[in-house]
Amino acid sequence: MTGQPIVRVRGIHKYFTRGEEKIDVLKNLSLEVPEGEFLGLMGPSGSGKTTLLNLIAGLDRPSAGEVWIRDQLISKMSEADLASWRTRNIGFIFQFYHLLPVLTAYENVELPLLLLPLSSAERQKQVLTALDLVSLTNRMHHRPGQLSGGQQQRVGIARAVVTDPTLIVADEPTGDLDAHSAEEILNLLCELQKSLRKTILLVTHDPRAAERAQRIVHLDKGRLVEGDTSTAIRPAPVGAAAGMQETGIKQQGT
Amino acid sequence: MIDELLANPVTLLCVVISLAVVVAGLVFAVTSPRMLLLVIKNLRRNLGRTTITCLATMVLVAMVTMIWTVIYTLDMVTTEKSKDFKLVVTERWQIPSQMPPTHADYLNPESPKFLPELKGMIGPNDFMTWSFYGGTLDPTKFTRENLLFMFVMNPKHIRSMMDDLDTLDPALVKKLGDTRTGVLLGPERLAMINKKVGERIKVTSLNYKGINLELEIVGELPAGRYDQSAIMSDAYFNDELDKYARTTGQKHPLDNKRLNLIWLRVRDRETFSKVGEIVENSPYFADRPVKVETASSGIGTWLAPYADILWRVRWIVVPAIIVSMTLVVANAISISVRERMTEMAVLKVLGYRPGTILKLVLGESMLVGGLAGLGSAVLTYALVNFAMGGIKFPIAFFPAFFVPAWGIAWGFALGAGTSAVGSFLPAWSARSVKVSEVFSKVT
Amino acid sequence: MIVLFGFLLILGAILVVVVVASVLASVFAIGVAVAPVRKVPFRYNLRNIQVRWKTSLVAALAFTIVVCLLTNLLGFVKGMDRLTEGSGVPGNVLVLADGATDEAWSNLPTSSVLQLPRDLQLLIEKNKDGEFLATQEVYVIGTHVIPNAPAGGPKRRFVQMRGLDNVRIAAELHKIELESGEWFSSSGVREIARDHNGSTVKDTALEVVLGSGLAKTFGQDVGKAALEPGDVIEMGRRYWYITGVMKPNNSAFGSEIWTKDRTVQELFGRQNSYNSYVVRTKDEATAKQASKLLKEFRSERAMNAQSELEYYSNLTRTNQQFYIAFMVIAVVVAIGGVLGVMNTMFAAINQRKKDIGVLRILGYRRWQILASILFESLVIALVGGILGLILGYLITDGVSATSIVSSGQGGGKSIVFRAVVDATVLLTGLLFTFVMGAVGGLIPSLSAMRLKPLESLK
């Protein structure tokens, strides 16, 4: 592993208040993720894994502690700066896909690109590349309602990678899918990590999904329980320097 | 009051609708108080939407009530009454009507020259004459504030013949009669010229050149219809015209044209025809022929130039407002029905009958609409009549319009009615919701 | 009263702030929409309108009604304005008796330009035959018993009658031309044969020329589109023979009867008296100068002289009254429409909370969400509003109507005019639409903007 870890979480603390009650969700948590790693975050409900993901993705700010992504201290950014930072650096994949129902697959994928200073030709090229990556170019003019769950999640993945983000975060991406579709999605994520050298953070409580990760961290009651339950760390494929633009990814079997 | 109601089909319809809605509402409340509770709870669920719909209804009902006030008042004055007609005698062929003072003598029951044919048809309390005197308080400035326009008449006819002045304090009438140079002013006019009762004013005439008057303000006319008016005694006016003839050696150019209107009251239509025939054919009026018409028909002639505008207001403006009100309600209700389709389906599963669901939705919208309409109309009534001094929209010689008490029925009927119409389609779609379809959509 | 006033003042101030804020925000939203860098997902908004077309249509229809109504009412007032403006001829001076604010109340003796001082005479224009362009006119409002008056309607109407010493000069002065027939003869009377109980009897009729508007009104009484030269009407127990009908020229004269001055004077007991003198001067500036001189030249009996344009512009008080009333109606009805669109937009946002959350997570900023929702409500408003403008134009422009113009209480002229929907009316309607869409969209957009992305996804 070369260079600095891409994600550095230092001693973060997060609590919510519900009425009079103060609920600690994350307690003095630190974590580092090297570039190109596929990290699985596991833990029971309420363990704080989604909260941690949100903090790393810049959707929320910690009550204390620091979150660094590359060389940026995102835990101190203003909300507006965070928004534009997210566009360029984070790709989101949601459990319920969260595609805009009135837009076609193509338009959904294009959404984040509208925020970047791109010409329409450049946009089109990137959207098509991303859709090709998830093998959905043939259905790109369909609306989410006309697609299966697995297909919708593929559109979600295309939307997540279309801006060539630094980090892809996926919150239970297979949670709402049947076994077969879930398998497809996980294959796709692995491939992204391998061929595009994307850093992926996967939150899940599905052991099958976790299996695909190179490293697994367990969260329990807001603390990390590392090591003992993690599967063997597989080395990240070094040297496969591949930017999105250069790839015309073909589907490979696992 | 009841006569007015029967004479005006729109108001009658509104009263009938209001009564029907109230009765239906009461029956609903008594037979199924639980349902009513459910309706109220549903309304409280999206307070924002309920408020917006309520506000829209109130604003539009207030507008319609005000517009209809003008239309209604004009309708009422131009509708022929069936008894106690007031008649106007004016110069036959031209405007402004200017008649010699002798014309009045032939029609005045208390004058020795009173036409004998008219005996028994017109009593001493059924006669009044008007002259119009316009002047300015400051001859160097002809601003609206300085202008004073007066009814010149015999004070003893005020209570018996002037509309809405039958309740005027008799002491005030007596004071006007006793003070030769007295004048009664409307409260707004008084405020406009910045004078108080007891003060004197000098008036330089505009229409009677050279007849300038010094008047003493002896009292105030009641607020409302006479806010801007002024009444002075004809004795002083006639004296001044005589004085002009004495001092200048010649009669004033308008001396023989000083009478503008003669008012008579008759029992019924038959008497009106008789009086009309006698007066219009009498040789005594031959030098300046007169016409006799009912007050409503006379006013109708004056309003004729406004007929097109009033037609537009009645048939385009008011319906357009009502339609847009219905659209606003339809929109709001269809939104809440769509949002609650699943709930409606659940209710059906629980055994609610389609009719009950229809009633729930209709009840919800009519409760808001009816209450908003009622509230708006009451507010409009209070604000217009007591705070604004009427709707200041001078048409012909109506300076301001006052919302009638029936206006409250218009508001209620309008609010409840548009809500019922507007929510009917959404309510119907709620009624006919297919349980299976709704649940298959929820994934 | 003071409390009420204060309350209204505060209400008004709030309204102004809301309107200004909404308009600024909307201008901004549109600016962003057309700017080369597309930063707001407007296609998403257009799609939403498409998908929720029923609700959008109902909201848009409310706009259509309001704007159509406004266009109709303003077109009406505009028509009245056009007519009053068109009645005065630049350079004409109208002389009335002192104190008279309206022609009907004025009383002047017989007079001639030759009685004026030389310097004043020089200001008055002559026609090609060398005659002074000056008339003395007697103007009365008579009552006409409407033949076959419909039951319940008025039985009489007022007609405006103008007696002229020289009708050809008067026509040139007032720029009136004949549509058909000819001017009345210098005697002003002619023999007619009329039907009386089955037999034909001879009678003397007074000759008149009718204004185009009046020819139509009278025509309707007897079931014709308009009266024509050769027709005879009965009025004031006399017969009136129509020698000609004026061209419609959008002036108050189109609602008058013109006849010989003597006819009017004898019939209405106005021997040797006139209501007004009118003279033509070179231009409006000269008219003003001449008015001043005319007012002052005789000390014993002052006259009230003014340029005709001034006189007619004073006659627009009724127009203004209706203009204000119509505007108030339009604004109030617009508030209703705005509340309707607000409901639609609130519901739209409520249904799309998740979408908005996703957009925010993808990196869209608050202002972009605001612009996007505002844009959506503006599109609904404009679609409805433009439809309203078109409808309003179709049902209003060129429609003939009657009304009254006056300078205030008393007097006034009843007129026949055509409603006009011109650029200013259309622009006012468009502006109205825009403001309504902006106000109706702003508050919902603000609430959409304030949604918290993480919470809205739950």
Tab-separated table of N, CA and C in Angstrom, chain A residues 54 59 79-80 83-84 86-87 92 94 98 100-103 107 110-111 114-115 123 159, chain C residues 38-39 41 43-44 47-48 51 354-355 358-366 368 454 457:
chain	number	residue	atom	x	y	z
A	54	ASN	N	-22.054	8.005	6.677
A	54	ASN	CA	-22.504	9.369	6.365
A	54	ASN	C	-21.422	10.388	6.696
A	59	LEU	N	-21.983	13.662	4.488
A	59	LEU	CA	-23.410	13.980	4.584
A	59	LEU	C	-23.737	14.540	5.956
A	79	GLU	N	-21.402	23.546	4.854
A	79	GLU	CA	-22.342	22.658	4.191
A	79	GLU	C	-22.315	22.831	2.678
A	80	ALA	N	-22.173	24.089	2.249
A	80	ALA	CA	-22.156	24.363	0.809
A	80	ALA	C	-20.917	23.758	0.166
A	83	ALA	N	-21.239	20.098	-0.224
A	83	ALA	CA	-22.097	19.689	-1.331
A	83	ALA	C	-21.287	19.566	-2.608
A	84	SER	N	-20.489	20.580	-2.920
A	84	SER	CA	-19.746	20.482	-4.176
A	84	SER	C	-18.595	19.485	-4.048
A	86	ARG	N	-18.840	16.702	-2.430
A	86	ARG	CA	-19.476	15.393	-2.637
A	86	ARG	C	-19.620	15.062	-4.111
A	87	THR	N	-20.046	16.076	-4.883
A	87	THR	CA	-20.262	15.839	-6.306
A	87	THR	C	-19.016	15.236	-6.956
A	92	PHE	N	-22.553	7.621	-4.464
A	92	PHE	CA	-23.434	6.972	-3.499
A	92	PHE	C	-24.208	5.837	-4.124
A	94	PHE	N	-27.453	3.450	-2.812
A	94	PHE	CA	-28.398	3.323	-1.710
A	94	PHE	C	-29.096	1.973	-1.733
A	98	HIS	N	-33.028	4.952	-4.832
A	98	HIS	CA	-33.284	6.395	-4.867
A	98	HIS	C	-33.016	7.012	-6.220
A	100	LEU	N	-34.619	9.060	-9.427
A	100	LEU	CA	-35.766	9.952	-9.565
A	100	LEU	C	-36.755	9.294	-10.531
A	101	PRO	N	-37.958	9.023	-10.048
A	101	PRO	CA	-38.889	8.193	-10.830
A	101	PRO	C	-39.307	8.818	-12.162
A	102	VAL	N	-39.243	10.137	-12.277
A	102	VAL	CA	-39.738	10.730	-13.530
A	102	VAL	C	-38.672	10.802	-14.603
A	103	LEU	N	-37.407	10.524	-14.226
A	103	LEU	CA	-36.338	10.635	-15.213
A	103	LEU	C	-35.970	9.253	-15.744
A	107	GLU	N	-31.002	9.900	-17.865
A	107	GLU	CA	-31.078	11.205	-17.194
A	107	GLU	C	-30.686	11.115	-15.723
A	110	GLU	N	-27.056	11.094	-15.558
A	110	GLU	CA	-26.503	12.392	-15.952
A	110	GLU	C	-26.573	13.422	-14.813
A	111	LEU	N	-27.535	13.211	-13.867
A	111	LEU	CA	-27.804	14.225	-12.839
A	111	LEU	C	-26.560	14.828	-12.181
A	114	LEU	N	-24.458	17.349	-14.242
A	114	LEU	CA	-24.956	18.695	-14.521
A	114	LEU	C	-24.282	19.718	-13.618
A	115	LEU	N	-23.756	19.254	-12.506
A	115	LEU	CA	-23.132	20.166	-11.561
A	115	LEU	C	-21.688	20.483	-11.940
A	123	ARG	N	-20.527	15.188	-21.353
A	123	ARG	CA	-21.488	14.547	-20.462
A	123	ARG	C	-21.992	13.253	-21.069
A	159	ARG	N	-24.709	5.859	-11.738
A	159	ARG	CA	-24.793	7.240	-11.271
A	159	ARG	C	-23.655	7.518	-10.275
C	38	ARG	N	-25.608	24.533	-17.262
C	38	ARG	CA	-26.838	24.026	-16.653
C	38	ARG	C	-26.521	23.465	-15.294
C	39	LYS	N	-27.024	24.144	-14.292
C	39	LYS	CA	-26.671	23.730	-12.940
C	39	LYS	C	-27.878	23.214	-12.175
C	41	PRO	N	-31.424	20.840	-12.364
C	41	PRO	CA	-32.027	19.785	-13.200
C	41	PRO	C	-33.419	20.170	-13.691
C	43	ARG	N	-34.849	19.693	-16.418
C	43	ARG	CA	-35.578	18.662	-17.144
C	43	ARG	C	-36.414	17.837	-16.170
C	44	TYR	N	-35.831	17.663	-14.976
C	44	TYR	CA	-36.522	16.942	-13.915
C	44	TYR	C	-37.843	17.627	-13.579
C	47	ARG	N	-40.354	17.200	-16.404
C	47	ARG	CA	-40.879	15.839	-16.357
C	47	ARG	C	-41.951	15.713	-15.280
C	48	ASN	N	-41.684	16.341	-14.156
C	48	ASN	CA	-42.637	16.248	-13.063
C	48	ASN	C	-43.979	16.869	-13.416
C	51	VAL	N	-45.662	14.393	-15.534
C	51	VAL	CA	-46.168	13.228	-14.822
C	51	VAL	C	-47.384	13.592	-13.972
C	354	LYS	N	-38.039	12.598	-1.164
C	354	LYS	CA	-36.915	11.697	-1.396
C	354	LYS	C	-36.064	12.193	-2.544
C	355	ASP	N	-36.749	12.589	-3.632
C	355	ASP	CA	-36.009	13.071	-4.801
C	355	ASP	C	-35.105	14.229	-4.406
C	358	VAL	N	-32.135	13.052	-2.507
C	358	VAL	CA	-31.120	12.464	-3.383
C	358	VAL	C	-30.333	13.556	-4.091
C	359	LEU	N	-31.052	14.541	-4.604
C	359	LEU	CA	-30.370	15.628	-5.313
C	359	LEU	C	-29.367	16.306	-4.386
C	360	ARG	N	-29.818	16.537	-3.146
C	360	ARG	CA	-28.911	17.206	-2.196
C	360	ARG	C	-27.684	16.342	-1.938
C	361	ILE	N	-27.895	15.021	-1.791
C	361	ILE	CA	-26.760	14.142	-1.512
C	361	ILE	C	-25.797	14.103	-2.694
C	362	LEU	N	-26.367	14.146	-3.902
C	362	LEU	CA	-25.510	14.145	-5.093
C	362	LEU	C	-24.714	15.428	-5.199
C	363	GLY	N	-25.021	16.409	-4.382
C	363	GLY	CA	-24.210	17.620	-4.395
C	363	GLY	C	-24.952	18.874	-4.805
C	364	TYR	N	-26.260	18.779	-5.068
C	364	TYR	CA	-27.005	19.980	-5.416
C	364	TYR	C	-27.164	20.850	-4.185
C	365	ARG	N	-27.005	22.168	-4.381
C	365	ARG	CA	-27.065	23.080	-3.246
C	365	ARG	C	-28.496	23.530	-2.983
C	366	ARG	N	-28.669	24.178	-1.836
C	366	ARG	CA	-29.996	24.677	-1.488
C	366	ARG	C	-30.564	25.603	-2.560
C	368	GLN	N	-29.987	25.728	-5.592
C	368	GLN	CA	-30.345	25.035	-6.835
C	368	GLN	C	-31.701	24.364	-6.701
C	454	LEU	N	-30.650	13.884	4.702
C	454	LEU	CA	-30.672	12.558	5.323
C	454	LEU	C	-32.050	12.199	5.846
C	457	LEU	N	-34.695	11.164	3.254
C	457	LEU	CA	-34.572	9.845	2.634
C	457	LEU	C	-35.217	8.761	3.476
